[in-house]
mmCIF file of C-alpha atoms in Angstrom:
data_model
loop_
_atom_site.group_PDB
_atom_site.id
_atom_site.type_symbol
_atom_site.label_atom_id
_atom_site.label_comp_id
_atom_site.label_asym_id
_atom_site.label_seq_id
_atom_site.Cartn_x
_atom_site.Cartn_y
_atom_site.Cartn_z
ATOM 1 C CA MET D 1166 85.361 123.363 86.830
ATOM 2 C CA ILE D 1167 83.738 122.322 89.968
ATOM 3 C CA TRP D 1168 80.616 120.508 87.656
ATOM 4 C CA ILE D 1169 83.051 118.508 85.488
ATOM 5 C CA TRP D 1170 84.932 117.055 88.666
ATOM 6 C CA ILE D 1171 81.110 116.105 90.123
ATOM 7 C CA ALA D 1172 79.847 115.037 86.253
ATOM 8 C CA PHE D 1173 82.635 112.329 86.455
ATOM 9 C CA ILE D 1174 82.654 110.999 89.766
ATOM 10 C CA ALA D 1175 78.427 111.083 89.529
ATOM 11 C CA PHE D 1176 79.305 108.739 86.741
ATOM 12 C CA VAL D 1177 82.031 106.421 88.488
ATOM 13 C CA LEU D 1178 79.102 106.203 90.970
ATOM 14 C CA LEU D 1179 76.609 105.209 88.416
ATOM 15 C CA MET D 1180 78.756 102.512 87.222
ATOM 16 C CA LEU D 1181 79.671 101.391 90.612
ATOM 17 C CA ALA D 1182 75.766 101.101 91.871
ATOM 18 C CA LEU D 1183 75.075 99.494 88.586
ATOM 19 C CA ASP D 1184 77.764 96.896 89.233
ATOM 20 C CA LEU D 1185 77.175 96.017 92.793
ATOM 21 C CA GLY D 1186 73.130 96.619 92.980
ATOM 22 C CA VAL D 1187 72.104 95.221 89.247
ATOM 23 C CA PHE D 1188 74.988 92.950 87.989
ATOM 24 C CA HIS D 1189 75.834 91.251 91.007
ATOM 25 C CA ARG D 1190 73.187 91.675 93.755
ATOM 26 C CA HIS D 1191 73.483 88.260 94.387
ATOM 27 C CA ALA D 1192 77.005 86.626 95.823
ATOM 28 C CA HIS D 1193 78.203 84.124 93.201
ATOM 29 C CA GLU D 1194 81.448 83.036 91.505
ATOM 30 C CA VAL D 1195 82.795 84.812 88.490
ATOM 31 C CA ASN D 1196 83.258 82.879 85.710
ATOM 32 C CA LEU D 1197 86.229 83.539 82.949
ATOM 33 C CA ARG D 1198 83.977 84.578 80.723
ATOM 34 C CA GLU D 1199 82.143 87.545 82.653
ATOM 35 C CA ALA D 1200 85.535 88.481 84.020
ATOM 36 C CA MET D 1201 86.775 88.855 80.943
ATOM 37 C CA LEU D 1202 83.319 90.534 79.257
ATOM 38 C CA TRP D 1203 83.814 92.891 82.367
ATOM 39 C CA SER D 1204 87.107 93.698 81.505
ATOM 40 C CA ALA D 1205 86.614 94.235 78.240
ATOM 41 C CA VAL D 1206 83.742 97.140 79.323
ATOM 42 C CA TRP D 1207 86.166 98.780 81.890
ATOM 43 C CA ILE D 1208 88.986 98.576 78.939
ATOM 44 C CA THR D 1209 86.612 100.610 76.506
ATOM 45 C CA LEU D 1210 85.281 102.708 78.899
ATOM 46 C CA GLY D 1211 88.996 104.166 79.980
ATOM 47 C CA LEU D 1212 89.773 104.597 76.309
ATOM 48 C CA LEU D 1213 86.884 106.025 75.428
ATOM 49 C CA PHE D 1214 87.327 108.480 77.826
ATOM 50 C CA SER D 1215 90.146 109.727 75.737
ATOM 51 C CA VAL D 1216 88.256 111.139 73.494
ATOM 52 C CA PHE D 1217 86.158 113.045 75.434
ATOM 53 C CA VAL D 1218 89.916 114.280 76.826
ATOM 54 C CA TYR D 1219 91.435 115.200 72.962
ATOM 55 C CA PHE D 1220 87.733 117.900 72.423
ATOM 56 C CA ALA D 1221 87.158 119.022 76.596
ATOM 57 C CA TYR D 1222 91.038 120.483 76.605
ATOM 58 C CA ASP D 1223 91.017 120.899 72.822
ATOM 59 C CA ALA D 1224 88.133 123.309 73.241
ATOM 60 C CA LYS D 1225 89.080 124.478 76.880
ATOM 61 C CA LEU D 1226 86.189 123.184 77.664
ATOM 62 C CA PHE D 1227 85.077 123.335 82.137
ATOM 63 C CA GLY D 1228 88.075 125.722 82.202
ATOM 64 C CA LEU D 1229 90.176 122.452 81.542
ATOM 65 C CA GLY D 1230 93.338 122.934 79.746
ATOM 66 C CA THR D 1231 93.854 126.786 80.565
ATOM 67 C CA GLU D 1232 96.291 125.739 83.175
ATOM 68 C CA PRO D 1233 100.235 125.531 82.672
ATOM 69 C CA ASP D 1234 101.150 121.692 83.310
ATOM 70 C CA ALA D 1235 103.554 122.245 86.620
ATOM 71 C CA VAL D 1236 105.474 118.941 85.058
ATOM 72 C CA ASP D 1237 106.114 120.497 81.809
ATOM 73 C CA GLY D 1238 104.973 124.323 82.073
ATOM 74 C CA LEU D 1239 102.840 124.230 79.145
ATOM 75 C CA LEU D 1240 99.237 124.437 78.462
ATOM 76 C CA ASN D 1241 97.466 121.347 77.243
ATOM 77 C CA SER D 1242 96.341 121.126 73.779
ATOM 78 C CA GLY D 1243 93.765 117.827 73.276
ATOM 79 C CA ALA D 1244 96.406 115.797 71.859
ATOM 80 C CA SER D 1245 98.984 116.379 74.209
ATOM 81 C CA ALA D 1246 96.207 115.595 77.176
ATOM 82 C CA THR D 1247 94.818 112.346 75.523
ATOM 83 C CA GLN D 1248 98.514 111.520 74.936
ATOM 84 C CA LYS D 1249 99.196 112.318 78.728
ATOM 85 C CA TYR D 1250 95.371 110.358 80.166
ATOM 86 C CA LEU D 1251 96.598 107.371 77.974
ATOM 87 C CA LEU D 1252 100.314 107.160 78.994
ATOM 88 C CA GLY D 1253 99.406 107.189 82.703
ATOM 89 C CA TYR D 1254 96.556 104.932 81.982
ATOM 90 C CA VAL D 1255 98.711 102.116 80.707
ATOM 91 C CA ILE D 1256 101.457 102.628 83.667
ATOM 92 C CA GLU D 1257 98.278 102.695 86.157
ATOM 93 C CA LYS D 1258 96.905 99.833 84.468
ATOM 94 C CA SER D 1259 100.388 97.414 84.534
ATOM 95 C CA LEU D 1260 101.094 98.964 88.393
ATOM 96 C CA SER D 1261 97.706 97.498 89.338
ATOM 97 C CA VAL D 1262 98.408 94.070 87.897
ATOM 98 C CA ASP D 1263 100.834 93.652 90.341
ATOM 99 C CA ASN D 1264 98.017 93.718 93.054
ATOM 100 C CA ILE D 1265 96.195 90.439 91.833
ATOM 101 C CA PHE D 1266 98.679 88.236 93.058
ATOM 102 C CA VAL D 1267 98.758 90.291 96.021
ATOM 103 C CA ILE D 1268 94.964 89.573 96.129
ATOM 104 C CA ALA D 1269 94.767 86.009 95.959
ATOM 105 C CA ILE D 1270 97.316 85.271 98.865
ATOM 106 C CA ILE D 1271 94.639 87.758 101.415
ATOM 107 C CA PHE D 1272 91.788 85.864 99.386
ATOM 108 C CA ASP D 1273 93.351 82.175 100.644
ATOM 109 C CA TYR D 1274 94.553 83.406 103.866
ATOM 110 C CA PHE D 1275 91.253 84.113 104.971
ATOM 111 C CA HIS D 1276 89.877 81.419 103.214
ATOM 112 C CA ILE D 1277 86.964 83.433 101.125
ATOM 113 C CA PRO D 1278 84.639 81.504 98.699
ATOM 114 C CA ARG D 1279 85.291 83.113 94.869
ATOM 115 C CA LYS D 1280 81.698 83.977 95.740
ATOM 116 C CA HIS D 1281 82.239 86.798 98.173
ATOM 117 C CA GLN D 1282 85.653 88.253 96.645
ATOM 118 C CA HIS D 1283 83.861 90.456 94.136
ATOM 119 C CA ARG D 1284 81.741 92.552 96.976
ATOM 120 C CA VAL D 1285 85.262 92.786 98.960
ATOM 121 C CA LEU D 1286 87.110 93.987 96.270
ATOM 122 C CA PHE D 1287 83.920 96.374 95.548
ATOM 123 C CA TRP D 1288 84.103 97.559 98.748
ATOM 124 C CA GLY D 1289 87.825 97.761 98.473
ATOM 125 C CA ILE D 1290 88.485 99.631 95.417
ATOM 126 C CA LEU D 1291 85.606 102.203 96.121
ATOM 127 C CA GLY D 1292 87.327 103.070 99.435
ATOM 128 C CA ALA D 1293 91.120 102.617 97.264
ATOM 129 C CA LEU D 1294 89.439 105.814 95.009
ATOM 130 C CA VAL D 1295 89.136 107.689 97.836
ATOM 131 C CA LEU D 1296 92.303 107.089 99.287
ATOM 132 C CA ARG D 1297 93.925 107.932 95.956
ATOM 133 C CA GLY D 1298 92.167 110.974 95.298
ATOM 134 C CA LEU D 1299 93.372 112.390 97.864
ATOM 135 C CA MET D 1300 96.998 111.715 97.541
ATOM 136 C CA ILE D 1301 96.174 113.058 93.620
ATOM 137 C CA ALA D 1302 95.284 115.996 95.349
ATOM 138 C CA LEU D 1303 98.023 116.673 97.530
ATOM 139 C CA GLY D 1304 100.453 115.234 95.195
ATOM 140 C CA ALA D 1305 99.774 117.943 92.531
ATOM 141 C CA ARG D 1306 99.467 120.337 95.022
ATOM 142 C CA LEU D 1307 102.964 119.837 96.048
ATOM 143 C CA VAL D 1308 104.379 119.526 92.610
ATOM 144 C CA ALA D 1309 102.700 122.842 91.632
ATOM 145 C CA GLU D 1310 104.219 124.873 94.639
ATOM 146 C CA PHE D 1311 107.354 122.560 94.828
ATOM 147 C CA HIS D 1312 108.913 121.295 91.149
ATOM 148 C CA TRP D 1313 111.429 119.780 92.785
ATOM 149 C CA ILE D 1314 109.820 117.176 94.300
ATOM 150 C CA LEU D 1315 109.399 115.871 90.677
ATOM 151 C CA TYR D 1316 113.271 114.813 91.223
ATOM 152 C CA LEU D 1317 112.497 113.130 94.685
ATOM 153 C CA PHE D 1318 109.779 111.322 93.098
ATOM 154 C CA ALA D 1319 111.934 109.897 90.406
ATOM 155 C CA ILE D 1320 114.879 108.629 92.564
ATOM 156 C CA PHE D 1321 112.200 106.840 95.173
ATOM 157 C CA LEU D 1322 110.694 105.343 91.279
ATOM 158 C CA ILE D 1323 114.153 104.038 90.179
ATOM 159 C CA LEU D 1324 115.029 102.481 94.012
ATOM 160 C CA THR D 1325 111.748 101.001 94.257
ATOM 161 C CA ALA D 1326 112.379 99.357 90.402
ATOM 162 C CA LEU D 1327 115.699 98.054 91.579
ATOM 163 C CA LYS D 1328 114.542 96.636 94.607
ATOM 164 C CA MET D 1329 112.086 94.675 92.189
ATOM 165 C CA LEU D 1330 114.807 93.500 90.378
ATOM 166 C CA LEU D 1331 117.353 92.625 92.388
ATOM 167 C CA LEU D 1332 115.843 91.648 95.701
ATOM 168 C CA THR D 1333 113.562 88.170 96.086
ATOM 169 C CA SER D 1334 110.168 90.131 97.291
ATOM 170 C CA GLU D 1335 108.537 87.539 100.018
ATOM 171 C CA SER D 1336 105.052 86.575 99.526
ATOM 172 C CA PRO D 1337 102.302 89.072 101.941
ATOM 173 C CA LYS D 1338 101.826 87.560 105.672
ATOM 174 C CA PRO D 1339 98.099 89.070 106.014
ATOM 175 C CA GLY D 1340 98.628 87.772 109.571
ATOM 176 C CA ARG D 1341 101.043 89.959 110.086
ATOM 177 C CA ASN D 1342 99.119 93.555 108.695
ATOM 178 C CA LEU D 1343 99.578 95.593 111.586
ATOM 179 C CA LEU D 1344 95.513 96.745 111.271
ATOM 180 C CA VAL D 1345 94.300 93.577 111.266
ATOM 181 C CA ARG D 1346 96.335 92.668 114.925
ATOM 182 C CA LEU D 1347 95.311 95.846 116.685
ATOM 183 C CA ILE D 1348 92.218 95.343 115.352
ATOM 184 C CA ARG D 1349 91.957 91.605 116.505
ATOM 185 C CA ARG D 1350 93.219 93.051 119.732
ATOM 186 C CA VAL D 1351 90.262 95.601 120.222
ATOM 187 C CA LEU D 1352 87.553 94.282 118.603
ATOM 188 C CA PRO D 1353 86.422 90.474 118.540
ATOM 189 C CA VAL D 1354 86.587 88.557 115.210
ATOM 190 C CA THR D 1355 83.985 85.439 114.268
ATOM 191 C CA GLU D 1356 85.977 82.074 113.222
ATOM 192 C CA ARG D 1357 83.178 81.710 110.580
ATOM 193 C CA LEU D 1358 81.863 83.507 107.670
ATOM 194 C CA TYR D 1359 78.193 84.676 107.059
ATOM 195 C CA GLY D 1360 77.105 85.457 103.862
ATOM 196 C CA GLN D 1361 78.383 88.499 102.637
ATOM 197 C CA ARG D 1362 78.255 90.184 105.868
ATOM 198 C CA PHE D 1363 81.050 92.137 107.558
ATOM 199 C CA VAL D 1364 79.738 92.597 110.668
ATOM 200 C CA LEU D 1365 77.469 91.100 112.890
ATOM 201 C CA ARG D 1366 76.394 91.434 116.577
ATOM 202 C CA ALA D 1367 76.489 88.625 118.852
ATOM 203 C CA SER D 1368 73.343 88.051 119.253
ATOM 204 C CA THR D 1369 72.606 87.108 115.520
ATOM 205 C CA ILE D 1370 75.513 84.489 115.550
ATOM 206 C CA ALA D 1371 73.791 82.506 118.126
ATOM 207 C CA ALA D 1372 70.638 82.523 116.209
ATOM 208 C CA LEU D 1373 72.244 81.593 113.000
ATOM 209 C CA SER D 1374 74.766 79.301 114.434
ATOM 210 C CA LYS D 1375 71.965 77.577 116.430
ATOM 211 C CA GLY D 1376 71.375 73.540 114.637
ATOM 212 C CA ARG D 1377 74.593 73.724 113.328
ATOM 213 C CA ARG D 1378 76.690 70.304 114.056
ATOM 214 C CA ASP D 1379 80.143 71.801 114.886
ATOM 215 C CA GLY D 1380 77.991 74.310 117.715
ATOM 216 C CA PRO D 1381 78.452 77.805 118.086
ATOM 217 C CA ASP D 1382 81.014 80.034 116.859
ATOM 218 C CA PRO D 1383 83.673 80.074 119.223
ATOM 219 C CA ALA D 1384 84.447 84.032 119.250
ATOM 220 C CA LEU D 1385 81.422 83.533 121.000
ATOM 221 C CA GLU D 1386 82.514 82.640 123.981
ATOM 222 C CA HIS D 1387 82.941 85.723 126.265
ATOM 223 C CA VAL D 1388 81.086 88.066 124.215
ATOM 224 C CA GLN D 1389 78.279 89.943 125.133
ATOM 225 C CA PRO D 1390 74.808 89.176 123.194
ATOM 226 C CA GLY D 1391 74.856 93.091 122.170
ATOM 227 C CA LYS D 1392 78.585 93.437 120.823
ATOM 228 C CA LEU D 1393 79.201 93.854 117.352
ATOM 229 C CA LEU D 1394 81.563 91.021 115.793
ATOM 230 C CA LEU D 1395 83.848 91.779 112.777
ATOM 231 C CA THR D 1396 83.895 88.989 110.502
ATOM 232 C CA PRO D 1397 86.831 87.359 108.672
ATOM 233 C CA LEU D 1398 85.474 89.030 105.193
ATOM 234 C CA ALA D 1399 86.192 92.362 106.924
ATOM 235 C CA LEU D 1400 89.759 91.690 107.511
ATOM 236 C CA ALA D 1401 89.923 90.942 104.426
ATOM 237 C CA LEU D 1402 88.648 94.083 103.168
ATOM 238 C CA ILE D 1403 91.119 96.152 105.609
ATOM 239 C CA VAL D 1404 93.886 94.063 104.052
ATOM 240 C CA VAL D 1405 93.114 94.516 100.691
ATOM 241 C CA GLU D 1406 92.341 98.531 101.607
ATOM 242 C CA THR D 1407 95.981 98.645 103.505
ATOM 243 C CA THR D 1408 97.415 97.038 100.697
ATOM 244 C CA ASP D 1409 96.235 99.156 97.853
ATOM 245 C CA VAL D 1410 97.524 102.473 99.712
ATOM 246 C CA ILE D 1411 101.225 101.002 99.622
ATOM 247 C CA PHE D 1412 100.864 100.149 95.638
ATOM 248 C CA ALA D 1413 99.864 103.720 95.377
ATOM 249 C CA ILE D 1414 102.509 104.742 97.513
ATOM 250 C CA ASP D 1415 104.749 103.108 94.469
ATOM 251 C CA SER D 1416 102.370 104.271 91.356
ATOM 252 C CA ILE D 1417 101.150 107.977 92.391
ATOM 253 C CA PRO D 1418 104.310 109.334 91.662
ATOM 254 C CA ALA D 1419 104.965 107.657 88.640
ATOM 255 C CA ILE D 1420 102.017 109.221 86.780
ATOM 256 C CA PHE D 1421 103.169 112.402 88.247
ATOM 257 C CA ALA D 1422 106.300 111.916 85.877
ATOM 258 C CA ILE D 1423 103.569 112.496 83.146
ATOM 259 C CA THR D 1424 101.101 114.933 84.127
ATOM 260 C CA ALA D 1425 100.775 117.172 86.861
ATOM 261 C CA ASP D 1426 97.299 118.127 86.069
ATOM 262 C CA PRO D 1427 94.653 117.215 88.685
ATOM 263 C CA PHE D 1428 92.000 115.751 86.309
ATOM 264 C CA LEU D 1429 94.177 113.451 83.850
ATOM 265 C CA VAL D 1430 96.076 111.998 87.352
ATOM 266 C CA PHE D 1431 92.765 111.292 88.579
ATOM 267 C CA THR D 1432 90.751 109.881 86.226
ATOM 268 C CA SER D 1433 93.857 107.765 84.253
ATOM 269 C CA ASN D 1434 93.717 106.377 87.578
ATOM 270 C CA VAL D 1435 89.905 105.732 88.394
ATOM 271 C CA PHE D 1436 90.256 103.937 85.414
ATOM 272 C CA ALA D 1437 92.338 102.042 85.468
ATOM 273 C CA ILE D 1438 91.724 100.927 89.300
ATOM 274 C CA LEU D 1439 87.800 100.012 88.610
ATOM 275 C CA GLY D 1440 88.644 97.439 86.140
ATOM 276 C CA LEU D 1441 90.697 95.723 88.984
ATOM 277 C CA ARG D 1442 88.056 93.381 89.932
ATOM 278 C CA SER D 1443 87.179 91.952 86.628
ATOM 279 C CA LEU D 1444 90.681 91.525 85.560
ATOM 280 C CA TYR D 1445 91.408 89.795 89.036
ATOM 281 C CA PHE D 1446 89.053 87.285 88.236
ATOM 282 C CA ALA D 1447 90.192 86.797 84.509
ATOM 283 C CA LEU D 1448 93.885 86.471 85.589
ATOM 284 C CA SER D 1449 94.037 85.398 88.886
ATOM 285 C CA ALA D 1450 94.780 81.760 88.394
ATOM 286 C CA VAL D 1451 97.373 82.256 85.356
ATOM 287 C CA ILE D 1452 99.019 85.625 87.135
ATOM 288 C CA ALA D 1453 101.924 83.684 88.701
ATOM 289 C CA ARG D 1454 103.234 82.210 85.188
ATOM 290 C CA PHE D 1455 104.125 85.665 83.858
ATOM 291 C CA HIS D 1456 106.965 85.335 85.389
ATOM 292 C CA TYR D 1457 108.942 87.995 84.027
ATOM 293 C CA LEU D 1458 106.511 90.161 84.035
ATOM 294 C CA LYS D 1459 107.254 91.946 87.501
ATOM 295 C CA THR D 1460 110.515 92.390 85.921
ATOM 296 C CA ALA D 1461 109.278 94.372 83.328
ATOM 297 C CA LEU D 1462 106.785 95.966 85.339
ATOM 298 C CA ALA D 1463 110.724 97.388 87.320
ATOM 299 C CA LEU D 1464 112.113 98.498 84.204
ATOM 300 C CA VAL D 1465 108.904 100.789 83.761
ATOM 301 C CA LEU D 1466 109.455 102.487 86.877
ATOM 302 C CA ILE D 1467 112.989 102.669 85.553
ATOM 303 C CA VAL D 1468 111.770 104.654 82.021
ATOM 304 C CA VAL D 1469 109.122 106.805 84.133
ATOM 305 C CA GLY D 1470 111.705 108.157 86.592
ATOM 306 C CA ILE D 1471 114.411 108.677 84.566
ATOM 307 C CA LYS D 1472 111.923 110.653 82.402
ATOM 308 C CA MET D 1473 111.620 112.722 85.270
ATOM 309 C CA LEU D 1474 115.419 113.247 85.672
ATOM 310 C CA LEU D 1475 115.892 114.222 82.068
ATOM 311 C CA ALA D 1476 112.617 115.391 81.264
ATOM 312 C CA ASP D 1477 113.516 118.761 79.656
ATOM 313 C CA TRP D 1478 116.241 117.483 77.374
ATOM 314 C CA LEU D 1479 114.401 115.119 76.256
ATOM 315 C CA HIS D 1480 111.328 116.837 75.420
ATOM 316 C CA ALA D 1481 114.187 119.027 73.254
ATOM 317 C CA LEU D 1482 115.663 115.860 71.652
ATOM 318 C CA VAL D 1483 112.505 113.873 70.851
ATOM 319 C CA GLY D 1484 110.135 116.980 70.688
ATOM 320 C CA SER D 1485 106.494 117.964 71.157
ATOM 321 C CA HIS D 1486 105.639 114.097 70.755
ATOM 322 C CA PHE D 1487 107.676 112.888 74.017
ATOM 323 C CA ASN D 1488 104.972 111.395 75.184
ATOM 324 C CA LEU D 1489 103.679 109.450 72.697
ATOM 325 C CA TYR D 1490 106.652 107.902 72.041
ATOM 326 C CA LEU D 1491 107.356 107.030 75.713
ATOM 327 C CA LEU D 1492 103.520 105.609 75.835
ATOM 328 C CA VAL D 1493 105.078 103.447 72.488
ATOM 329 C CA VAL D 1494 108.209 102.416 74.638
ATOM 330 C CA VAL D 1495 106.223 101.278 77.971
ATOM 331 C CA LEU D 1496 103.627 99.168 75.834
ATOM 332 C CA ALA D 1497 107.038 97.535 74.225
ATOM 333 C CA ILE D 1498 108.447 96.921 77.537
ATOM 334 C CA LEU D 1499 105.496 94.910 79.165
ATOM 335 C CA ALA D 1500 104.442 93.530 75.706
ATOM 336 C CA SER D 1501 107.841 92.147 76.033
ATOM 337 C CA GLY D 1502 107.401 90.493 79.718
ATOM 338 C CA VAL D 1503 104.342 89.083 78.294
ATOM 339 C CA LEU D 1504 105.663 87.308 75.637
ATOM 340 C CA VAL D 1505 108.896 85.979 77.293
ATOM 341 C CA SER D 1506 106.823 84.431 80.005
ATOM 342 C CA LEU D 1507 105.048 82.894 78.148
ATOM 343 C CA ILE D 1508 107.735 81.637 75.666
ATOM 344 C CA VAL D 1509 109.947 80.766 78.871
ATOM 345 C CA GLU D 1510 106.344 78.404 80.148
ATOM 346 C CA ASN D 1511 105.853 76.854 77.158
ATOM 347 C CA ARG D 1512 110.291 76.055 77.031
ATOM 348 C CA THR D 1513 109.436 74.411 80.101
ATOM 349 C CA ARG D 1514 106.503 72.231 79.424
ATOM 350 C CA GLN D 1515 108.348 71.105 76.577
ATOM 351 C CA LYS D 1516 111.015 69.686 78.735
#
């Protein structure tokens, strides 16, 4: 079974290498058309992978589907594995949309130009894949060993959803990020950006500063020539990375409501995250208009949490296609959130 993991990770790394090394080799501002095109590419890849999931689990290729799923205790057939993969993909994709608003705030705080934002998101998402992989491996192990932990996940998701519904969440303040404050105390940080570079030596910065009207970078004061300095681009990357970990704490338990099969959990997470960069450039300017999307996401978490608590009873009541029905419910909630947001926005403009 290890070969299917190696092949999948190799495919992801190849796509990321093509993305950064070929299509985005030179820094440029990603326009709406390019963002929509890449969003379509990643979504298509994510949906096409469900075809592979169906046939691989149906034929038990590479050992997939040969062990009981710790969530429902059943062997995953081609149909059930596909339903779980798609449901997990939709849930993770929808929850990742909530990241877009936060990422926009981070870039605005550190004054990161749009032409450099893709590079930050690329490395941020690469790091997120590694961190989420570790969290998924730990979560799958815990669910397999202690099935009751699913009830803790359910309570956590419902409480998170109620917090989203009842409490007014303040806009995050990147400057207060604990890791950023610690780094600023230990390492010097430049006042200016230097292209797409995350780290520079003081001597290089001094050379780049020659001839500038505003003089040398203020960060060079009391810094030795050979000293390494971080740029604001590096700080933005750190905050994006730590923010994703916080979001993952909410989103990963949600998919364990559907399945504890590590391959299904990891692949649905990966495809949901891979399209986040292009989705950010496509939606960052308009995401604030979807006022009721956060409410819809909270309702999705409540539905998922209730599913965790009442899984056995619901399976007996609904039957073997339970996950398919749940997928329809989740899509309906998300579509309603978007539709209501657009209707309210339109009425507000007409007043």
